[in-house]
Structures are given as C-alpha cells and as structure tokens.
Coordinates of C-alpha atoms and ligand atoms in Angstrom, one line a residue:
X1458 CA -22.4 -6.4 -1.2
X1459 CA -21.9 -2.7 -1.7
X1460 CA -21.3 -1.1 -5.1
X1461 CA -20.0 2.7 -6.2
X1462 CA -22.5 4.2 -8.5
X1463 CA -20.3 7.0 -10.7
X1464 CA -21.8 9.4 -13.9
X1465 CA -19.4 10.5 -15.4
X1466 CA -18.1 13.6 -17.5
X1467 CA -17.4 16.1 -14.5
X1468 CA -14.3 18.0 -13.8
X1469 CA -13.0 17.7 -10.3
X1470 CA -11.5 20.9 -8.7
X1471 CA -10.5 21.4 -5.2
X1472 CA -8.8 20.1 -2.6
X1473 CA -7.9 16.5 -1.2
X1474 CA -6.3 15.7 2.0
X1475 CA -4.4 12.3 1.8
X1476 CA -4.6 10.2 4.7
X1477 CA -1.9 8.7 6.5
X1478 CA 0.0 5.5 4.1
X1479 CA -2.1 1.8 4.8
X1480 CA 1.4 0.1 3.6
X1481 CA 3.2 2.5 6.1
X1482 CA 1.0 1.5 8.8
X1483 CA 1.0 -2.2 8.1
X1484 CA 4.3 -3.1 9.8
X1485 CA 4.6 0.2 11.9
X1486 CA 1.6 -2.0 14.1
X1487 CA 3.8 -5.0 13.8
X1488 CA 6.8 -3.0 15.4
X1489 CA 4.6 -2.8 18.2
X1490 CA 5.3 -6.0 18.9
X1491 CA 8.7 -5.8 19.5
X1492 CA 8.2 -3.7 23.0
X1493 CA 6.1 -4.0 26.2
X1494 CA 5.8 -0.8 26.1
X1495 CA 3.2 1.4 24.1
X1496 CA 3.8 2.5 21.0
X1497 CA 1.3 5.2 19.9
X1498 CA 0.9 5.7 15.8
X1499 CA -0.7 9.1 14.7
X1500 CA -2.3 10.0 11.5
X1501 CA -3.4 6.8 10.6
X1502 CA -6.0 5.7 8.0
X1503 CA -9.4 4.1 9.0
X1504 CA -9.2 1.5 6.2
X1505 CA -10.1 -2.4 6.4
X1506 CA -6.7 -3.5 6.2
X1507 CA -5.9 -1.7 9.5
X1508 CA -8.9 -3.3 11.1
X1509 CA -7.7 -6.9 10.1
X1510 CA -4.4 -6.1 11.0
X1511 CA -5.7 -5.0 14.8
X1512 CA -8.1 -7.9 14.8
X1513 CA -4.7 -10.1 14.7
X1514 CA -2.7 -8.5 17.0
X1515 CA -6.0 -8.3 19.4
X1516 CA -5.3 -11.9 19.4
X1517 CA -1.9 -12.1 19.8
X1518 CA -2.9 -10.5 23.0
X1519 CA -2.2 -6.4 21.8
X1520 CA -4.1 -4.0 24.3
X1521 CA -5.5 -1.3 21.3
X1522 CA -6.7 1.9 22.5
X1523 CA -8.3 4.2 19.6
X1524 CA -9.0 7.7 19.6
X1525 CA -10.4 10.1 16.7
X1526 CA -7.8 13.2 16.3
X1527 CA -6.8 15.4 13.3
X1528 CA -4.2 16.7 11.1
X1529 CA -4.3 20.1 10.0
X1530 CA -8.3 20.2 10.8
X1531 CA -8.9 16.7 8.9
X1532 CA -10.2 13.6 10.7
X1533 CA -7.7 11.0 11.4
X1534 CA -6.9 8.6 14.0
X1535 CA -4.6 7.8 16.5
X1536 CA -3.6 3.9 18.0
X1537 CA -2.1 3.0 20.5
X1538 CA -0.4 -0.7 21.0
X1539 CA 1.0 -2.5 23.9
X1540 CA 1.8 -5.7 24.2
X1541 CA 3.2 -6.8 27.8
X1542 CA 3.5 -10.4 27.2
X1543 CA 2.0 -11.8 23.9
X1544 CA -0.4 -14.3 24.7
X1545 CA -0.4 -16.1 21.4
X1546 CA 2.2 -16.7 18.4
X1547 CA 0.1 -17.9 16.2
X1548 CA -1.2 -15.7 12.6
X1549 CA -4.0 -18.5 11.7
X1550 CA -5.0 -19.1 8.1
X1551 CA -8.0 -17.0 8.4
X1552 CA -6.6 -14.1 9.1
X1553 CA -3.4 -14.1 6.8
X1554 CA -5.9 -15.4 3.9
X1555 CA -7.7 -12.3 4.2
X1556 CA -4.4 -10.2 4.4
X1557 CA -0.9 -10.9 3.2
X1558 CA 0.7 -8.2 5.1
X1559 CA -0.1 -10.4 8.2
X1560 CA 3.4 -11.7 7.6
X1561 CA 5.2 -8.8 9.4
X1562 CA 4.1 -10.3 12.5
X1563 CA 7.1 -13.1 11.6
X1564 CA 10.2 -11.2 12.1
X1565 CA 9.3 -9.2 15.6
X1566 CA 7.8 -11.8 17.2
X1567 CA 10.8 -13.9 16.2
X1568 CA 13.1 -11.6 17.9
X1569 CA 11.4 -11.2 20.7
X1570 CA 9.8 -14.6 21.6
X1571 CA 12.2 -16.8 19.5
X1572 CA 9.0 -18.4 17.7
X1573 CA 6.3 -17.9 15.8
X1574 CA 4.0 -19.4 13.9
X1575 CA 2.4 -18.4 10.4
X1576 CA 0.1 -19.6 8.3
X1577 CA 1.9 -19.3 4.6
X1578 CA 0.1 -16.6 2.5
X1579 CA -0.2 -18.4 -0.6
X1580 CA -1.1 -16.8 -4.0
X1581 CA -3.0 -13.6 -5.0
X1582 CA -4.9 -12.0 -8.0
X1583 CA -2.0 -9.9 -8.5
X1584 CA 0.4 -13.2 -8.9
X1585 CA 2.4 -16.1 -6.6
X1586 CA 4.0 -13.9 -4.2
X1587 CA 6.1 -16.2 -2.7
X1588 CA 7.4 -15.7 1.1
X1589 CA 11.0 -17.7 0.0
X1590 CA 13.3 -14.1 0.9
X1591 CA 11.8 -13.7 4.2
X1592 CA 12.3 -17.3 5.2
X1593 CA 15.7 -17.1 4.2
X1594 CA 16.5 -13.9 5.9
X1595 CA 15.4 -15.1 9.1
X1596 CA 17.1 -18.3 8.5
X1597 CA 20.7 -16.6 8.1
X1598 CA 19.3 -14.3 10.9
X1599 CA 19.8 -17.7 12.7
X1600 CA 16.1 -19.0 12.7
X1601 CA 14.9 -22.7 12.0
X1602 CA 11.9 -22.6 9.7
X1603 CA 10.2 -25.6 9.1
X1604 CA 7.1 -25.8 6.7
X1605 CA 4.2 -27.9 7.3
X1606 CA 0.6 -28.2 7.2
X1607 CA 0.6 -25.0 5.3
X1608 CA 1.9 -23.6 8.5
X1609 CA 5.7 -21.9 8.6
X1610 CA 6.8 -22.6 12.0
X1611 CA 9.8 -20.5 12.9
X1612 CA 12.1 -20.9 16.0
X1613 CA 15.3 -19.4 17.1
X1614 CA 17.5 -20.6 20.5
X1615 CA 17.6 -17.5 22.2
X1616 CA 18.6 -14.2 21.0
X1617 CA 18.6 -13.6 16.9
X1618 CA 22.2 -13.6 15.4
X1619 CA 23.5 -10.6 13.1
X1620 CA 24.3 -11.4 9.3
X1621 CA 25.1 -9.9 6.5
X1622 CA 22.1 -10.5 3.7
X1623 CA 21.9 -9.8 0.5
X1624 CA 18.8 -10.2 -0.8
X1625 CA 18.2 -11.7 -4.5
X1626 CA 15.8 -9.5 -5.4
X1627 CA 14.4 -6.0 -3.9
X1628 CA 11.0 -7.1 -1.7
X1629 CA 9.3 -4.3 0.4
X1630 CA 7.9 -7.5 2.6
X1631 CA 11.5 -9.1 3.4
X1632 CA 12.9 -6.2 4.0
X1633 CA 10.6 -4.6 6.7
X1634 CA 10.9 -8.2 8.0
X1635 CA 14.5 -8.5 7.9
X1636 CA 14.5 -5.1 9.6
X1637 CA 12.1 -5.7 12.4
X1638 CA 14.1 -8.9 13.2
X1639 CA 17.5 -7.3 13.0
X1640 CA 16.6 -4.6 15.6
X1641 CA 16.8 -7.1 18.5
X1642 CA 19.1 -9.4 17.4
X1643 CA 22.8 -10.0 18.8
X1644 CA 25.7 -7.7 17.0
X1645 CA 25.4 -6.4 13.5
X1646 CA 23.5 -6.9 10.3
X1647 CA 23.7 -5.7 6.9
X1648 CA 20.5 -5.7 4.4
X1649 CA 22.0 -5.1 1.1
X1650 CA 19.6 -4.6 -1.8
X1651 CA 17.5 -3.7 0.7
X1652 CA 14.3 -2.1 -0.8
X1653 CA 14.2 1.5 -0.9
X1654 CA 10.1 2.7 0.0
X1655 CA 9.4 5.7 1.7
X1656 CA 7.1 3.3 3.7
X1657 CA 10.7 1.8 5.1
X1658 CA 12.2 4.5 5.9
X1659 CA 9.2 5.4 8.1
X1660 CA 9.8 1.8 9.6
X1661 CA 13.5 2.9 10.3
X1662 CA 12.1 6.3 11.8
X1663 CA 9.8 4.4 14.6
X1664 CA 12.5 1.4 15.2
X1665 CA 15.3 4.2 16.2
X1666 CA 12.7 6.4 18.2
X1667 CA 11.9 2.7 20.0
X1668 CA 16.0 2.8 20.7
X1669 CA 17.2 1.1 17.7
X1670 CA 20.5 1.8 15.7
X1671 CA 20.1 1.6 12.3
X1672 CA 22.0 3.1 9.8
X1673 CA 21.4 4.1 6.1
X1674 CA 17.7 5.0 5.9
X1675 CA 16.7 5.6 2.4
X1676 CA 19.3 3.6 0.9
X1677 CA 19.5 0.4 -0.4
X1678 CA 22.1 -0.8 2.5
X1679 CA 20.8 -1.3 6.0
X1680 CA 23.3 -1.1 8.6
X1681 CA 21.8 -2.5 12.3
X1682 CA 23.5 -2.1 15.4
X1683 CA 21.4 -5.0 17.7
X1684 CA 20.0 -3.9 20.8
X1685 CA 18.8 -5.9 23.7
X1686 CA 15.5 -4.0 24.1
X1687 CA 13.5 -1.8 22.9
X1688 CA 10.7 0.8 24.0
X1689 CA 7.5 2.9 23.5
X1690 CA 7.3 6.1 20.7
X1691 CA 5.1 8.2 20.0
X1692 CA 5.1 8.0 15.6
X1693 CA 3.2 9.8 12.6
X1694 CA 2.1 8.0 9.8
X1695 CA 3.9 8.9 6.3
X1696 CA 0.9 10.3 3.9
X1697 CA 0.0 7.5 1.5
X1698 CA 1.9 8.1 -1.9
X1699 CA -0.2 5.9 -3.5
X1700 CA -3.6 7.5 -2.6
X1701 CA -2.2 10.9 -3.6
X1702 CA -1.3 9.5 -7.3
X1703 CA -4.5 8.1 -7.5
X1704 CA -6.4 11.4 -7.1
X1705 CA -3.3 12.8 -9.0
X1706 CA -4.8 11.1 -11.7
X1707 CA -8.2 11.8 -10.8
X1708 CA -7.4 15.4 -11.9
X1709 CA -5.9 14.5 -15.1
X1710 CA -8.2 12.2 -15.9
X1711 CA -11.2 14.8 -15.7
X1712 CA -8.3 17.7 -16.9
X1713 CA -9.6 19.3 -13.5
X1714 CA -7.3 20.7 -10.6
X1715 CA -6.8 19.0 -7.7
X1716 CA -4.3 19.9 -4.6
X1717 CA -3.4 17.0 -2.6
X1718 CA -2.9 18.1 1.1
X1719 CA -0.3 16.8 3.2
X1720 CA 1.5 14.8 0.3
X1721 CA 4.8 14.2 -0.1
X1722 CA 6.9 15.2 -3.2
X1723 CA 9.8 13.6 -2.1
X1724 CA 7.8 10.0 -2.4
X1725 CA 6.1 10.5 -5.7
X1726 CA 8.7 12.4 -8.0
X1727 CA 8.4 9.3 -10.8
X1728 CA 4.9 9.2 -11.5
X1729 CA 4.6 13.1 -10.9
X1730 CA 7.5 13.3 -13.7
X1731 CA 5.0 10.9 -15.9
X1732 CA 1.9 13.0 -15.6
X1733 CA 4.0 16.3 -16.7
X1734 CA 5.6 14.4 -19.3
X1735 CA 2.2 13.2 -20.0
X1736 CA 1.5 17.3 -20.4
X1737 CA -0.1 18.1 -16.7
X1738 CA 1.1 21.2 -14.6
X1739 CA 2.7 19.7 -11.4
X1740 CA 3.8 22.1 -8.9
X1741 CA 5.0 21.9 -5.1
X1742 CA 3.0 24.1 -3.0
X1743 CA 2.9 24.7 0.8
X1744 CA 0.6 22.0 1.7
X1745 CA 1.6 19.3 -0.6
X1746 CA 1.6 18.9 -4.5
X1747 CA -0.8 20.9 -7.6
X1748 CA -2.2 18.7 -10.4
X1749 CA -3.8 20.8 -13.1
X1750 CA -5.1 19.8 -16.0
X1751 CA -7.2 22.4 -17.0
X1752 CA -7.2 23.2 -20.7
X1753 CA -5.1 20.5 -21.4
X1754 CA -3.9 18.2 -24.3
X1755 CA -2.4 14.8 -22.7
X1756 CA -0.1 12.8 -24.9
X1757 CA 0.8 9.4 -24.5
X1758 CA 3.9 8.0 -22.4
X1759 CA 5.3 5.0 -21.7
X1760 CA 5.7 3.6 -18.6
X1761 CA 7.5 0.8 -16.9
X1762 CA 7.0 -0.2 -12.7
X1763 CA 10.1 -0.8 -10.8
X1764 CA 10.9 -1.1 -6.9
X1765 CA 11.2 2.9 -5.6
X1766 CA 12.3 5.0 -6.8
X1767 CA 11.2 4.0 -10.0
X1768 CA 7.4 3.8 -11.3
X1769 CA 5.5 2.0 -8.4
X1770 CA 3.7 -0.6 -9.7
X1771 CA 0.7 0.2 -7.2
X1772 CA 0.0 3.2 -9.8
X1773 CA 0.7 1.3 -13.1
X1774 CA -3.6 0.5 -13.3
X1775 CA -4.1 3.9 -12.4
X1776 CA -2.0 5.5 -14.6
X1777 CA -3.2 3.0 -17.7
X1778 CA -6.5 4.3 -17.5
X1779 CA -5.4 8.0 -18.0
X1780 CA -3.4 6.9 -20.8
X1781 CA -6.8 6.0 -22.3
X1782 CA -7.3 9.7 -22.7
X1783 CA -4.3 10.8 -23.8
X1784 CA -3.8 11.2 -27.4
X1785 CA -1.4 8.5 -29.6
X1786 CA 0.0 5.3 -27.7
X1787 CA 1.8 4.2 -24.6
X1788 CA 3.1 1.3 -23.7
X1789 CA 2.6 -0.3 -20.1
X1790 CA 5.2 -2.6 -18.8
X1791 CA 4.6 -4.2 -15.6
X1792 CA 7.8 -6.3 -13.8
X1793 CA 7.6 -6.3 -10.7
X1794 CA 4.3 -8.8 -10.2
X1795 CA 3.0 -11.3 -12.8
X1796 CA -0.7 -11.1 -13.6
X1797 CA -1.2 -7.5 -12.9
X1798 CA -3.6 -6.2 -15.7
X1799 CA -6.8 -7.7 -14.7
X1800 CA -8.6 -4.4 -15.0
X1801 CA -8.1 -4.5 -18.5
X1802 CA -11.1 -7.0 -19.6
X1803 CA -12.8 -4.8 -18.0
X1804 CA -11.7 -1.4 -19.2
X1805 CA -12.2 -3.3 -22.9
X1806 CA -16.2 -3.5 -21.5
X1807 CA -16.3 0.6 -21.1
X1808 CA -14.3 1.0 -24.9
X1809 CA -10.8 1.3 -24.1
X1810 CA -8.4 -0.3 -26.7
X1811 CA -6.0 -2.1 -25.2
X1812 CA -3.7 -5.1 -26.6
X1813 CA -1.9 -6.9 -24.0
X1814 CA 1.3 -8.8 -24.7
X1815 CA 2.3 -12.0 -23.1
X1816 CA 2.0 -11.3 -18.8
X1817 CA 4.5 -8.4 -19.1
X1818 CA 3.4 -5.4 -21.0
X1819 CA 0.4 -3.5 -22.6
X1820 CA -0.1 -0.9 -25.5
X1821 CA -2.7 1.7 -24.5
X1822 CA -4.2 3.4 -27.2
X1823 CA -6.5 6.8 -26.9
X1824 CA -10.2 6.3 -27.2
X1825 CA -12.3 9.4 -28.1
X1826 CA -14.5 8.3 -25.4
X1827 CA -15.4 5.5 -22.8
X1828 CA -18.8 4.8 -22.4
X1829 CA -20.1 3.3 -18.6
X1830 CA -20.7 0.0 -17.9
X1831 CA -21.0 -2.6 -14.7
X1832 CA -17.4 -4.0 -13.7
X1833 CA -15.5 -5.5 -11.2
X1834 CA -12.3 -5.7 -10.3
X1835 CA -9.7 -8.6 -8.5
X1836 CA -7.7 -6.0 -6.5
X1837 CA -7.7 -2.9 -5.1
X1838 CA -5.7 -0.5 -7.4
X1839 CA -7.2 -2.0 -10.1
X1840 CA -10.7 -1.4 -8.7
X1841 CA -9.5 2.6 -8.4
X1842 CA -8.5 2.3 -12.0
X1843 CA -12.0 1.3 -13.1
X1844 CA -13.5 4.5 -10.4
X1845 CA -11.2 6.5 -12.9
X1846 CA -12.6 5.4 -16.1
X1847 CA -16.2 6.1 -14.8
X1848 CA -15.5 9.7 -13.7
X1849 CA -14.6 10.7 -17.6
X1850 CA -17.3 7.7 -19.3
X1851 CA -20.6 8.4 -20.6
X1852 CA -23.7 7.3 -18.3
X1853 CA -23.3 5.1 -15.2
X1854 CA -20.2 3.2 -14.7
X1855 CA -21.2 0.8 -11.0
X1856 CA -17.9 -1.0 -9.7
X1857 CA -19.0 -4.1 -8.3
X1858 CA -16.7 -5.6 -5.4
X1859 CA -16.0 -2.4 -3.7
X1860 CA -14.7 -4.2 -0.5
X1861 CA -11.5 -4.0 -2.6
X1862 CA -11.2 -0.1 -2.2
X1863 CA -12.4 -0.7 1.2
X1864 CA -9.1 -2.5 2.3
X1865 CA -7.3 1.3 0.8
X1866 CA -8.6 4.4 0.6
X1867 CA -10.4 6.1 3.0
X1868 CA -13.5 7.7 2.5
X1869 CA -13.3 7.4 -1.1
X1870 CA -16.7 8.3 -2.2
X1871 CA -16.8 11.5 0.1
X1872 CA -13.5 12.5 -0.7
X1873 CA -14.0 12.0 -4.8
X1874 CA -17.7 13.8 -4.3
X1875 CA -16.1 16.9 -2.4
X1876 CA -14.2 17.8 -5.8
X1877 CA -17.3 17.6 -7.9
X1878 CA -17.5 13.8 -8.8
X1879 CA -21.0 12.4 -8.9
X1880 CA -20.2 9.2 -6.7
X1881 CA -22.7 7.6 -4.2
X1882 CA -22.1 4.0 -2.7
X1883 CA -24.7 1.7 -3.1
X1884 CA -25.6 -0.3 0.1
X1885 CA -26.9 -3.5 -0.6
X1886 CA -30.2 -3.1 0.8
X1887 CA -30.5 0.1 -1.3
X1888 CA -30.6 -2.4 -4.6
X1889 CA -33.4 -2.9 -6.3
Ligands
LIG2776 C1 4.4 -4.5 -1.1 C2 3.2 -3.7 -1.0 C3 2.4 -3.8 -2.3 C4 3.3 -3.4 -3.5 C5 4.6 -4.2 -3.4 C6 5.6 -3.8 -4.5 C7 2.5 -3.8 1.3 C8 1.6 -4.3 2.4 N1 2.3 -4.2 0.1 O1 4.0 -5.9 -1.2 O2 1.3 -2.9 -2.2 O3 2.6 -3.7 -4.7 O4 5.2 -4.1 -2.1 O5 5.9 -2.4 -4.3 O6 3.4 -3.0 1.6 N2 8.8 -12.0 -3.9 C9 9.4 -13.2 -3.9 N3 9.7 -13.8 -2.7 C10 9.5 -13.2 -1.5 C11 9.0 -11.9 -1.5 C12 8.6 -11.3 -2.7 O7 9.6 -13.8 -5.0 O8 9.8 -13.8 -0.5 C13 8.5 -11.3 -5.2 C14 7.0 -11.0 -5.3 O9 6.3 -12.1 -5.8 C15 7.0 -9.8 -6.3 C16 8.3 -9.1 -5.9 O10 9.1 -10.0 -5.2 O11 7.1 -10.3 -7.6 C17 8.1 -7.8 -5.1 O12 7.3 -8.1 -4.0 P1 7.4 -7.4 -2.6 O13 8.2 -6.1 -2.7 O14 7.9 -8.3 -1.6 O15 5.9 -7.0 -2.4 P2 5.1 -7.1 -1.0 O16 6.0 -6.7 0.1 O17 4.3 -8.3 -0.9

C-alpha cells in the first residue's frame, strides 16, 4: 500500500489552486439521475470517491463520458451523465461499504422510478451515522421503506407527495436527499432546518438549471415547487472549502504564505476568522483568499464544529494540529460526530500534548516541537492532519494508509511539493 514520505521544517510559499468540492460533486452526480437527459458537471476533482461514485452509477446503467479541461490554466475535469432508462436500482453492499455518500442515489431514483434499493451504510471511524432522517423524509415524502437483510428497500405508488419536514437535527446527507426527491414530487414541500452548506446550495443551483423550482437557497428553509420532469445542464463544481482550509493551514502551520486560487471566502469565513484570531494575516484577493504567516507568533484559540456556518467539523483535525504550534492552550470541541479524534494517539506518537475529555472535547497544548514518526490514520481529514504535523516535525514523518487522502484531495503530494514541502509518495514496490 502506498505511503507519503514528509521531512519536515520547510516553509511553504506560493500558490495553490483548489480543485472543484468532492462533497459538492457527490450528489451533483446523483442529480443526474433524475433526468434522461445529460447533465454535464465541470471543474470536478479526480479523487477516488468520484471514481466509486461513477463505478455505481456505471451500473445503475449511467452512460459517463470524461474529458480532461481546465480552469484558469489548471487541470481539471469535465463528466458528463445520462441516464435514459436506469437499468438497475440496486446500490449493493460493496459499493455503499466503500462509500457512504452512495446514499444519494436513494432520493432521485425514488422520484423518478418509485423504488430503490440500498444497502444500509452502517457505521464509520468517524461514529454511527445513522441513515434514520433520510428514511423518514422519504417516508413523509410518501415512500414505504422497509428494512431487511441489511438492505432498505424503498417504494413509492407513483409520483412522490409534497410535505412539509422538519428535520430533527441539521444533516447535510438528508437534506440533499430530501431535496433531490422533492424536485419531482407532486405539489409543494418545505425542508425546515434544512442544512445550510455551500455544497447545497450548489445542489439547488444544478436542480433549478435542470427546471426545478426551489426557493430559499442558502437558508435553512427549503421551499420546492414539484415538477413533472426535469432536464440536462451544463454545471461547475463549487471549489472545495475544505481542501482550501487544509492548505490554509498548511501555511500557518509552516508560518509560510500560501494563496489559494479559485477559493471561496464566502464558504470559509469561520475557520478563516479562527486562523486570524489565531494571529495569521487573511486577506481576499482577486483569485481567492491570502494566508500569511510569515513572522508570526500564533496563540491559542478555542474552537467548537457546528453544521455551516459555523466551524465545519471536516477542519476540526486540521485545525488541532496547528494549535500544537501555537503558544498557550485551546480547547477542541467536537459535536457534530462522536468518535472524531482518532488522530490524536497518533499526534501523542510525534510529541504533541493533548488530553482528551470524554468523546466530546480536547485541550491542545503548544509543544516546542514535534518530532516525525510512522502513523496512520482511520479517515481522511484526520490523515491530512497527521501530513500537517510532518511538514513542521523534525526528521521523517511517513503516513501509512494514504488511500484515505486518496478518496479527497487531489494531487496532494504535487500540490504540497509545488510550495516547497519535501513530500514524495512511496509506491509499494518502491519499499524496501
Ligand atoms: C456530510 C459530509 C461530511 C461532513 C458532514 C458534516 C458528504 C459526502 N459528507 O456527511 O464530510 O463531515 O456532512 O458536515 O458530504 N445523522 C443522524 N441520522 C441521519 C443522518 C445524520 O443521526 O439520518 C447524524 C450523523 O450521525 C451526524 C450528524 O447527524 O452525527 C450530521 O451528519 P450529516 O450532516 O448527515 O453528515 P453526512 O451527510 O453523512
């Protein structure tokens, strides 16, 4: 298995172009499914999420065209998807095993096939992650779910009914599900405590260039007109918040300077507000957002994750390594998953001091220095977190597992090593 090789100790300066958002993506492919015609996605990420994600809809019977483009003179990619007549209705266990966000096939093929069957998730590193508030959205959406054989088989007698939902809780998942099945259904919906990420709205965007009516984008209440079909659009993926605040922190972390290209402020003004309260010039500039941390003295901050657009929790690992360089204590406080500091046993192996409390929260204390070591990591952010701590240790940090930062950011070594980081991946048959 591959491994990322990092000495650390250099300061990264330059320039980083962030590639188009994999959780943006995710279920702008599912909307695919909600039209015969094509719907053609620009500026998306070559990531091995996306590739599962095709691999699926390849057999729900998706014709996938691919072709390599670019954005502002950086290499990106555009898909396109049509699905005539799905051929299958069916995510299998393999598939949604390997990736969660397999269960936004649900809603659209629910609304436009009145059935579909999915394998149920089940847990994750990160914690239970339950599917209960999409179930129930499709079931006041008028759908029959039934649950067996680790299978949720969902039905609906013709045409989806509007409903007004309010959700128990803010989910990202439910809510692009909820969305994707509201679209096609018959008369109104409301989606109240609907979740608010930019990765939604960019949902929204596609769904009312495909011909649907829906109201109150970037809000928490989602207003659906139903239609009785929809069509092709031509759609360009959001840039991916969370890769930019990685390499946000990147900069900080190495108090180098880093501009991330095509980033957008709008989707990232929490944790950008944490790094300069942190004591890191942030600015807006034509092309995206600054981070520089030349010449300077970070102090600690508390942090807490929250559904947008508070702290994403997809940055809280991230941002608890910097914190390891920052003078005086923070506290981390994670709410929004359960069992989301498992790159802490392993930022204790490169020196970091670190006490964590109960499943909820963690006190982060400066180190004068982290020394390299070999880790691993359970999940993707969490394996960036540990790339971070090697960039500013001393010696060789090698993070094991690195099919984990496969699944999310794209071309990490190259881009890291274009700023000055001494990165190399290590193929398996290049071991010794
Ligand atoms: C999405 C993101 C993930 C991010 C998360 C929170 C994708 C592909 N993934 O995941 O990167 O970390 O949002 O911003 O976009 N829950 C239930 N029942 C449900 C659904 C969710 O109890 O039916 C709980 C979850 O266990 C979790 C919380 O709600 O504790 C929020 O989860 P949710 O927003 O649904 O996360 P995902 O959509 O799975």
């Amino acid at each position: 298995m591959d491994k990322i090789k990092i000495r650390g100790g250099k300061k990264l300066e330059g320039k980083i172009f962030i590639s188009g958002a994999k959780n943006a993506a995710l279920p702008l492919i599912c909307a695919s499914l909600l039209t015969k015609d094509t719907v053609t996605l620009t500026n998306m990420p070559r990531l091995a999420d996306i590739k599962a994600m095709n691999a699926l809809m390849t057999q729900l019977g998706t014709q996938i065209d691919v072709f390599d483009d670019f954005v502002d003179g950086h290499p990106t990619q555009t898909y396109s998807y049509r699905t005539p007549q799905a051929v299958s209705l069916t995510a299998p266990y393999d598939l949604v095993r390997k990736m969660r966000a397999s269960y936004y096939v649900l809603g659209p093929l629910l609304a436009r096939y009145g059935r579909c069957e999915l394998s149920l998730p089940g847990g994750c590193a990160i914690g239970a992650r339950p599917m209960d508030i999409h179930l129930s959205a499709m079931e006041q959406l008028g759908a029959k779910i039934e649950i067996k054989n680790g299978y949720i088989y969902a039905t609906a007698e013709g045409r989806l009914k509007g409903a007004h939902i309010i959700f128990p809780m803010v989910s990202v998942g439910a809510t692009c599900n909820a969305l994707m099945a509201a679209v096609l259904a018959e008369g109104n919906t409301i989606l109240e405590n609907a979740a608010r990420e930019p990765e939604i709205g960019d949902l929204a965007q596609l769904l009312n260039d495909m011909g649907a009516k829906i109201e109150g984008i970037g809000t928490a209440v989602l207003k659906i007109e139903g239609v009785k079909e929809l069509y092709g659009a031509v759609h360009k993926v959001i840039a991916d918040r969370i890769e930019a605040g990685s390499y946000a922190v990147a900069a900080a972390i190495t108090r180098g300077k880093i501009e991330l290209l095509n980033a957008v402020p709008e989707t990232l003004r929490r944790p950008m507000q944490v790094l300069r309260d942190m004591g890191v010039r942030v600015s807006e500039t034509d092309n995206g957002i600054l981070v520089d941390a030349e010449g300077c003295r970070l102090t600690g901050k508390d942090i807490m994750t929250e559904p947008f657009p508070g702290f994403p929790t997809d940055l809280q690992a991230q941002f608890l390594a910097l914190m390891l360089t920052a003078e005086g204590a923070s506290m981390v406080t994670e709410t929004i998953f359960e069992n989301r500091f498992m790159h802490v046993p392993e930022l204790l192996r490169m020196g970091a001091n670190i006490n964590v409390h109960g499943h909820a929260s963690a006190i982060v204390r400066g180190v004068e220095k982290l020394s390299g070591a070999p880790v691993m990591a359970t999940d993707l952010r969490a394996s960036f977190a540990l790339i971070l701590a090697g960039l500013v240790a001393e010696g060789e940090t090698i993070v094991n597992r690195v099919y984990h930062l496969d699944r999310g950011y794209e071309r990490l070594e190259e881009k890291l090593r274009s700023v000055g980081a001494d990165i190399e991946r290590l193929h398996e048959s290049d071991e010794e």
